[in-house]
Coordinates of C-alpha atoms and ligand atoms in Angstrom, one line a residue:
M1 CA 39.3 3.9 -13.0
S2 CA 41.7 2.2 -10.7
T3 CA 40.9 0.0 -7.7
G4 CA 37.8 2.0 -7.1
E5 CA 36.2 0.8 -10.3
F6 CA 36.4 -2.9 -9.2
D7 CA 35.1 -2.1 -5.8
L8 CA 32.1 -0.4 -7.4
I9 CA 31.5 -3.3 -9.9
A10 CA 31.7 -5.8 -7.0
R11 CA 29.1 -3.8 -5.2
I12 CA 26.8 -3.7 -8.2
R13 CA 27.4 -7.4 -8.8
G14 CA 26.6 -8.2 -5.2
R15 CA 23.2 -6.6 -5.4
A16 CA 22.1 -7.3 -9.0
T17 CA 19.2 -9.6 -9.5
T18 CA 19.5 -12.3 -12.1
R19 CA 17.1 -14.8 -13.8
G20 CA 17.3 -18.3 -15.1
D21 CA 18.0 -17.4 -18.7
V22 CA 21.2 -15.5 -17.8
L23 CA 23.8 -18.2 -18.5
L24 CA 26.6 -15.8 -17.6
G25 CA 26.0 -12.4 -16.0
I26 CA 28.3 -9.7 -14.5
G27 CA 31.9 -10.8 -14.2
D28 CA 33.0 -12.1 -17.6
D29 CA 33.9 -10.2 -20.7
A30 CA 30.3 -10.2 -21.8
A31 CA 27.0 -11.7 -20.8
L32 CA 25.5 -14.9 -22.2
L33 CA 21.7 -14.9 -22.5
A34 CA 19.4 -17.6 -23.6
V35 CA 16.8 -16.1 -26.0
P36 CA 13.7 -18.3 -26.0
A37 CA 13.0 -19.9 -29.4
G38 CA 10.1 -18.3 -31.2
L39 CA 10.5 -14.9 -29.7
Q40 CA 12.2 -11.8 -31.1
L41 CA 14.8 -9.8 -29.2
V42 CA 14.0 -6.1 -28.7
V43 CA 16.9 -3.8 -27.9
T44 CA 16.9 -0.1 -26.9
A45 CA 19.4 2.3 -25.3
D46 CA 19.1 5.7 -23.6
T47 CA 21.6 7.9 -21.9
L48 CA 20.8 10.4 -19.1
N49 CA 23.2 13.3 -18.6
A50 CA 23.2 15.4 -15.5
G51 CA 21.6 18.8 -16.0
I52 CA 20.1 17.8 -19.3
H53 CA 18.0 14.7 -18.6
F54 CA 17.6 15.3 -14.9
P55 CA 18.0 18.4 -12.7
H56 CA 21.4 18.6 -10.8
D57 CA 19.6 18.3 -7.5
T58 CA 18.0 14.9 -8.4
V59 CA 18.8 12.4 -5.7
P60 CA 20.8 9.3 -6.8
A61 CA 17.9 6.9 -6.2
D62 CA 15.7 8.9 -8.5
I63 CA 18.5 9.0 -11.1
G64 CA 18.7 5.2 -10.9
W65 CA 15.0 4.8 -11.3
K66 CA 14.7 7.1 -14.2
A67 CA 17.7 5.7 -16.1
L68 CA 16.0 2.3 -16.2
A69 CA 12.4 3.7 -16.5
V70 CA 13.1 5.6 -19.7
N71 CA 14.5 2.4 -21.3
L72 CA 11.6 0.2 -20.1
S73 CA 9.3 2.8 -21.6
D74 CA 10.9 2.2 -25.0
L75 CA 10.3 -1.5 -24.6
A76 CA 6.7 -0.9 -23.5
A77 CA 6.2 1.2 -26.7
M78 CA 7.3 -1.8 -28.7
G79 CA 4.9 -4.1 -26.8
A80 CA 7.9 -6.1 -25.5
Q81 CA 8.3 -7.9 -22.2
P82 CA 11.5 -6.6 -20.5
A83 CA 14.1 -9.2 -19.7
W84 CA 17.7 -7.9 -19.3
C85 CA 19.7 -4.7 -19.1
T86 CA 23.2 -3.4 -19.0
L87 CA 24.4 -0.3 -17.1
S88 CA 27.2 2.0 -18.2
L89 CA 28.2 4.6 -15.6
S90 CA 30.4 7.6 -16.0
L91 CA 31.0 9.0 -12.6
P92 CA 33.1 12.0 -11.3
Q93 CA 34.4 9.8 -8.5
A94 CA 34.2 6.2 -7.3
D95 CA 31.7 6.9 -4.5
P96 CA 30.2 3.7 -3.0
V97 CA 27.6 5.6 -1.1
W98 CA 26.4 7.2 -4.3
I99 CA 26.3 3.8 -6.0
D100 CA 24.3 2.2 -3.2
A101 CA 21.8 5.0 -3.3
F102 CA 21.6 4.8 -7.1
L103 CA 20.9 1.1 -6.9
D104 CA 18.2 1.7 -4.4
G105 CA 16.2 3.3 -7.2
F106 CA 17.4 1.2 -10.1
L107 CA 17.1 -2.3 -8.7
P108 CA 13.5 -2.2 -7.3
L109 CA 12.2 -1.1 -10.7
A110 CA 14.2 -3.9 -12.3
A111 CA 12.8 -6.4 -9.9
Q112 CA 9.3 -5.1 -10.5
H113 CA 9.6 -6.0 -14.1
G114 CA 11.7 -9.1 -13.7
V115 CA 14.7 -7.5 -15.4
A116 CA 18.2 -8.9 -14.7
L117 CA 21.2 -6.6 -14.7
V118 CA 23.7 -8.6 -16.8
G119 CA 26.7 -6.3 -17.3
G120 CA 27.9 -2.8 -18.1
D121 CA 30.9 -0.5 -17.9
T122 CA 32.2 1.9 -15.2
T123 CA 34.4 4.8 -16.0
R124 CA 35.4 8.2 -14.6
G125 CA 34.0 11.3 -16.2
P126 CA 31.1 13.8 -16.0
L127 CA 28.0 12.1 -14.4
S128 CA 26.2 10.2 -17.2
I129 CA 24.2 7.0 -17.1
S130 CA 23.6 4.8 -20.1
V131 CA 21.3 1.8 -20.0
T132 CA 20.7 -0.8 -22.7
A133 CA 17.5 -2.7 -22.1
M134 CA 16.5 -5.9 -23.9
G135 CA 13.1 -7.5 -24.1
L136 CA 11.2 -10.1 -25.9
V137 CA 8.2 -9.9 -28.2
E138 CA 6.2 -12.4 -30.3
P139 CA 6.9 -12.3 -34.0
E140 CA 4.5 -9.9 -35.9
H141 CA 3.3 -8.4 -32.5
A142 CA 5.8 -5.6 -32.0
L143 CA 4.1 -2.1 -31.9
R144 CA 5.9 -0.2 -34.6
R145 CA 5.5 3.4 -35.6
D146 CA 4.9 2.8 -39.3
A147 CA 1.7 0.8 -39.4
T148 CA -1.2 3.2 -38.7
R149 CA -4.0 3.8 -41.2
V150 CA -6.3 6.7 -42.2
G151 CA -9.3 6.9 -39.8
D152 CA -7.5 5.2 -36.9
D153 CA -8.1 6.8 -33.5
V154 CA -5.2 8.3 -31.6
W155 CA -5.1 7.5 -27.8
V156 CA -2.8 8.3 -24.9
T157 CA -2.4 6.5 -21.6
G158 CA -2.3 8.3 -18.2
T159 CA -2.0 12.1 -18.0
L160 CA 0.2 14.6 -19.9
G161 CA 2.3 17.6 -18.9
D162 CA 3.0 16.5 -15.3
A163 CA 6.7 16.2 -15.7
A164 CA 7.0 19.4 -17.7
G165 CA 4.9 21.1 -14.9
G166 CA 7.3 19.8 -12.3
L167 CA 10.2 21.1 -14.3
A168 CA 8.6 24.5 -14.8
L169 CA 8.2 24.8 -11.0
L170 CA 11.6 23.5 -10.2
D171 CA 12.8 26.5 -8.2
R172 CA 9.5 27.0 -6.4
P173 CA 7.7 24.8 -3.9
S174 CA 6.0 22.5 -6.4
P175 CA 3.3 19.9 -5.9
P176 CA 5.1 16.7 -5.0
L177 CA 3.1 14.7 -7.5
L178 CA 4.5 16.8 -10.4
R179 CA 8.1 16.4 -9.2
A180 CA 7.5 12.7 -8.7
R181 CA 6.3 12.4 -12.3
L182 CA 9.5 14.1 -13.5
D183 CA 11.8 12.0 -11.2
R184 CA 10.1 8.6 -11.2
P185 CA 8.2 8.1 -14.5
T186 CA 6.1 4.9 -14.7
P187 CA 7.0 2.8 -17.8
R188 CA 3.7 1.6 -19.2
V189 CA 5.0 -2.0 -19.7
E190 CA 1.7 -3.7 -18.9
A191 CA -0.2 -1.4 -21.2
G192 CA 2.2 -2.0 -24.1
R193 CA 1.8 -5.8 -23.6
A194 CA -2.0 -5.5 -23.4
L195 CA -2.1 -3.4 -26.6
R196 CA -0.5 -6.1 -28.8
G197 CA -3.0 -6.9 -31.5
I198 CA -5.0 -3.8 -30.7
A199 CA -2.7 -0.8 -31.4
T200 CA -1.7 -0.3 -35.0
A201 CA 1.2 2.0 -34.0
C202 CA 2.7 3.1 -30.8
V203 CA 5.3 5.5 -29.4
D204 CA 6.3 6.6 -25.9
V205 CA 6.0 10.2 -25.1
S206 CA 9.5 11.3 -24.1
D207 CA 10.0 14.5 -26.1
G208 CA 6.4 15.8 -26.0
L209 CA 3.1 14.5 -27.4
L210 CA 3.1 16.5 -30.6
A211 CA 6.7 15.7 -31.4
D212 CA 6.4 12.0 -30.7
L213 CA 3.0 11.6 -32.4
G214 CA 4.7 13.3 -35.3
H215 CA 7.0 10.3 -35.6
I216 CA 4.0 8.0 -36.0
A217 CA 2.6 10.3 -38.6
S218 CA 5.8 10.6 -40.7
R219 CA 6.7 7.0 -40.4
S220 CA 3.2 6.0 -41.5
G221 CA 2.9 8.7 -44.3
L222 CA -0.1 10.3 -42.7
A223 CA -1.2 13.3 -40.6
A224 CA -2.4 13.2 -37.1
Q225 CA -5.2 15.5 -35.9
V226 CA -5.1 16.1 -32.2
D227 CA -7.9 17.7 -30.0
I228 CA -5.9 19.7 -27.5
D229 CA -9.0 20.2 -25.4
A230 CA -9.2 16.4 -24.9
L231 CA -5.7 15.9 -23.6
P232 CA -5.8 14.3 -20.2
A233 CA -4.6 16.4 -17.2
S234 CA -4.0 15.3 -13.6
E235 CA -5.6 17.1 -10.7
A236 CA -2.2 18.2 -9.6
L237 CA -1.5 19.9 -13.0
C238 CA -4.9 21.5 -13.0
A239 CA -4.3 22.9 -9.5
A240 CA -0.9 24.3 -10.4
F241 CA -1.6 25.9 -13.8
D242 CA -4.5 27.6 -15.5
A243 CA -5.8 26.1 -18.7
A244 CA -3.9 28.4 -21.0
T245 CA -0.5 27.5 -19.4
R246 CA -1.4 23.9 -19.1
A247 CA -2.1 23.2 -22.7
P248 CA 1.4 23.7 -24.0
L249 CA 2.8 21.7 -21.2
Q250 CA 0.5 18.8 -22.1
A251 CA 1.0 19.1 -25.9
S252 CA 4.8 19.7 -26.0
G253 CA 6.2 19.0 -22.5
G254 CA 8.6 16.0 -22.4
D255 CA 9.4 13.3 -19.9
D256 CA 5.8 11.9 -19.4
Y257 CA 6.7 8.4 -20.6
E258 CA 3.0 7.7 -21.4
L259 CA 2.2 5.6 -24.5
C260 CA 0.6 7.3 -27.5
F261 CA -0.9 4.8 -29.9
T262 CA -3.3 4.4 -32.7
A263 CA -6.1 1.8 -33.1
H264 CA -8.8 1.1 -35.6
A265 CA -12.2 2.7 -34.6
D266 CA -13.6 -0.9 -34.3
A267 CA -11.2 -1.4 -31.4
R268 CA -12.6 1.2 -29.1
A269 CA -14.2 -1.3 -26.8
S270 CA -11.0 -3.3 -26.7
V271 CA -9.0 -0.2 -25.7
E272 CA -11.5 0.6 -23.0
A273 CA -11.3 -3.0 -21.7
V274 CA -7.5 -2.6 -21.4
S275 CA -8.0 0.6 -19.5
L276 CA -10.4 -1.1 -17.1
Q277 CA -8.3 -4.2 -16.7
L278 CA -5.2 -2.1 -15.8
G279 CA -6.9 0.6 -13.9
L280 CA -5.2 3.0 -16.2
R281 CA -6.8 6.1 -17.8
I282 CA -6.6 5.8 -21.6
T283 CA -8.0 8.8 -23.5
R284 CA -9.0 9.2 -27.2
I285 CA -7.4 12.4 -28.4
G286 CA -7.5 12.4 -32.1
R287 CA -7.4 10.5 -35.4
M288 CA -5.2 9.8 -38.4
V289 CA -6.0 11.6 -41.6
A290 CA -4.5 11.9 -45.1
G291 CA -1.6 14.4 -45.4
D292 CA 1.4 14.9 -43.2
G293 CA 2.4 16.4 -39.9
V294 CA 0.5 16.9 -36.7
R295 CA -2.5 19.2 -36.6
P296 CA -3.5 20.5 -33.1
V297 CA -7.1 21.7 -33.0
H298 CA -9.7 22.7 -30.5
S299 CA -12.8 20.5 -29.9
D300 CA -14.8 22.8 -32.2
G301 CA -12.3 22.1 -35.0
T302 CA -10.5 25.5 -35.0
R303 CA -6.7 25.4 -35.2
W304 CA -4.9 25.5 -31.8
S305 CA -1.9 27.7 -31.8
S306 CA 0.4 27.6 -28.8
S307 CA 1.0 30.9 -27.2
R308 CA 4.6 31.1 -26.1
H309 CA 3.2 31.2 -22.6
G310 CA 4.4 28.1 -20.8
Y311 CA 7.3 27.5 -23.1
D312 CA 9.4 30.2 -21.6
H313 CA 10.5 27.9 -18.8
F314 CA 12.3 25.8 -21.2
A315 CA 13.7 28.4 -23.5
Ligands
ADP401 P1 36.1 -5.3 -19.4 O1 37.4 -4.7 -19.2 O2 36.1 -6.7 -20.0 O3 35.1 -4.4 -20.1 P2 35.1 -4.5 -16.9 O4 36.1 -4.4 -15.9 O5 34.7 -3.2 -17.5 O6 35.5 -5.6 -18.0 O7 33.8 -5.1 -16.3 C1 33.9 -6.3 -15.6 C2 32.5 -7.0 -15.5 O8 31.7 -6.1 -14.8 C3 31.9 -7.2 -16.8 O9 31.1 -8.4 -16.8 C4 31.0 -6.0 -17.0 O10 29.9 -6.3 -17.8 C5 30.6 -5.7 -15.5 N1 30.3 -4.3 -15.2 C6 31.2 -3.3 -15.3 N2 30.6 -2.1 -14.9 C7 29.3 -2.5 -14.6 C8 28.1 -1.7 -14.2 N3 28.2 -0.4 -14.1 N4 27.0 -2.4 -14.1 C9 26.9 -3.7 -14.2 N5 27.9 -4.5 -14.6 C10 29.1 -3.9 -14.8
MG402 MG1 34.5 -2.5 -19.5

């Protein structure tokens, strides 16, 4: 971009929050960050493309929120404390009004988690937002995908299927709660921190529970058995969909950004204590067994097979 690019960057720089360990932030060729001795740096990146990762009618503030939230969710799933981020914007035009509205969603979430925006890139092109988020974790405490064991319980935070429900009802008057879960996911940062030393493996639910839990299973060389009847549903989801339509949304719908984790059966009281302490629902939904893949079952043990009902919206 020409002059417009620098106006936009000046705008972003003028509003970006910083923190003491940012030795050099926006404005040089690169940022200089002081990584505290004794901690490990955790780095993740995610891109949001218009029409793919958010509906075209999404307002700029919600795009800003979501672009950061999905990255903080990855840090949460590692048990990391968020610290810094960069922001790469591809914009159809240099529109200062759009940038301000975008920052109205992005910056409050950054402030909420003490994250400094330390750099980025601004170019002209189809609307696309790429964020790199960096966090810190104590050595040996990162929540990896590959460390679960046979007999471990499988748990999930919050409720499942809300974002997929909101997406399914996109062109109808949809319950505001479902649309809000799609547009403004809550990264479970505090839960990820609290689960250090309790969870044996953890993943954030971005592509759908069964798919994401499948990553834990395959990385750990085990199978995961999931009780579909136990999956937590919000009141808004229950009000909008009958049980048969709801189940595939909860099992396979994406964009929930809840944490799915495993923990030893001895740790049930610890998990419940975390739930109480954070005021966050945490539900036991299955267990790890020998074998491979993810096995969705009903509470009575019979195999659950998803009817295509509910999937059609995403076909
Ligand atoms: P360079 O040509 O060295 O890449 P740029 O002109 O792209 O420099 O960027 C100038 C400064 O502004 C850099 O410090 C860069 O990190 C920062 N910056 C550019 N775009 C953004 C953005 N969208 N958000 C935050 N910082 C940005
Ligand atoms: Mg650049």
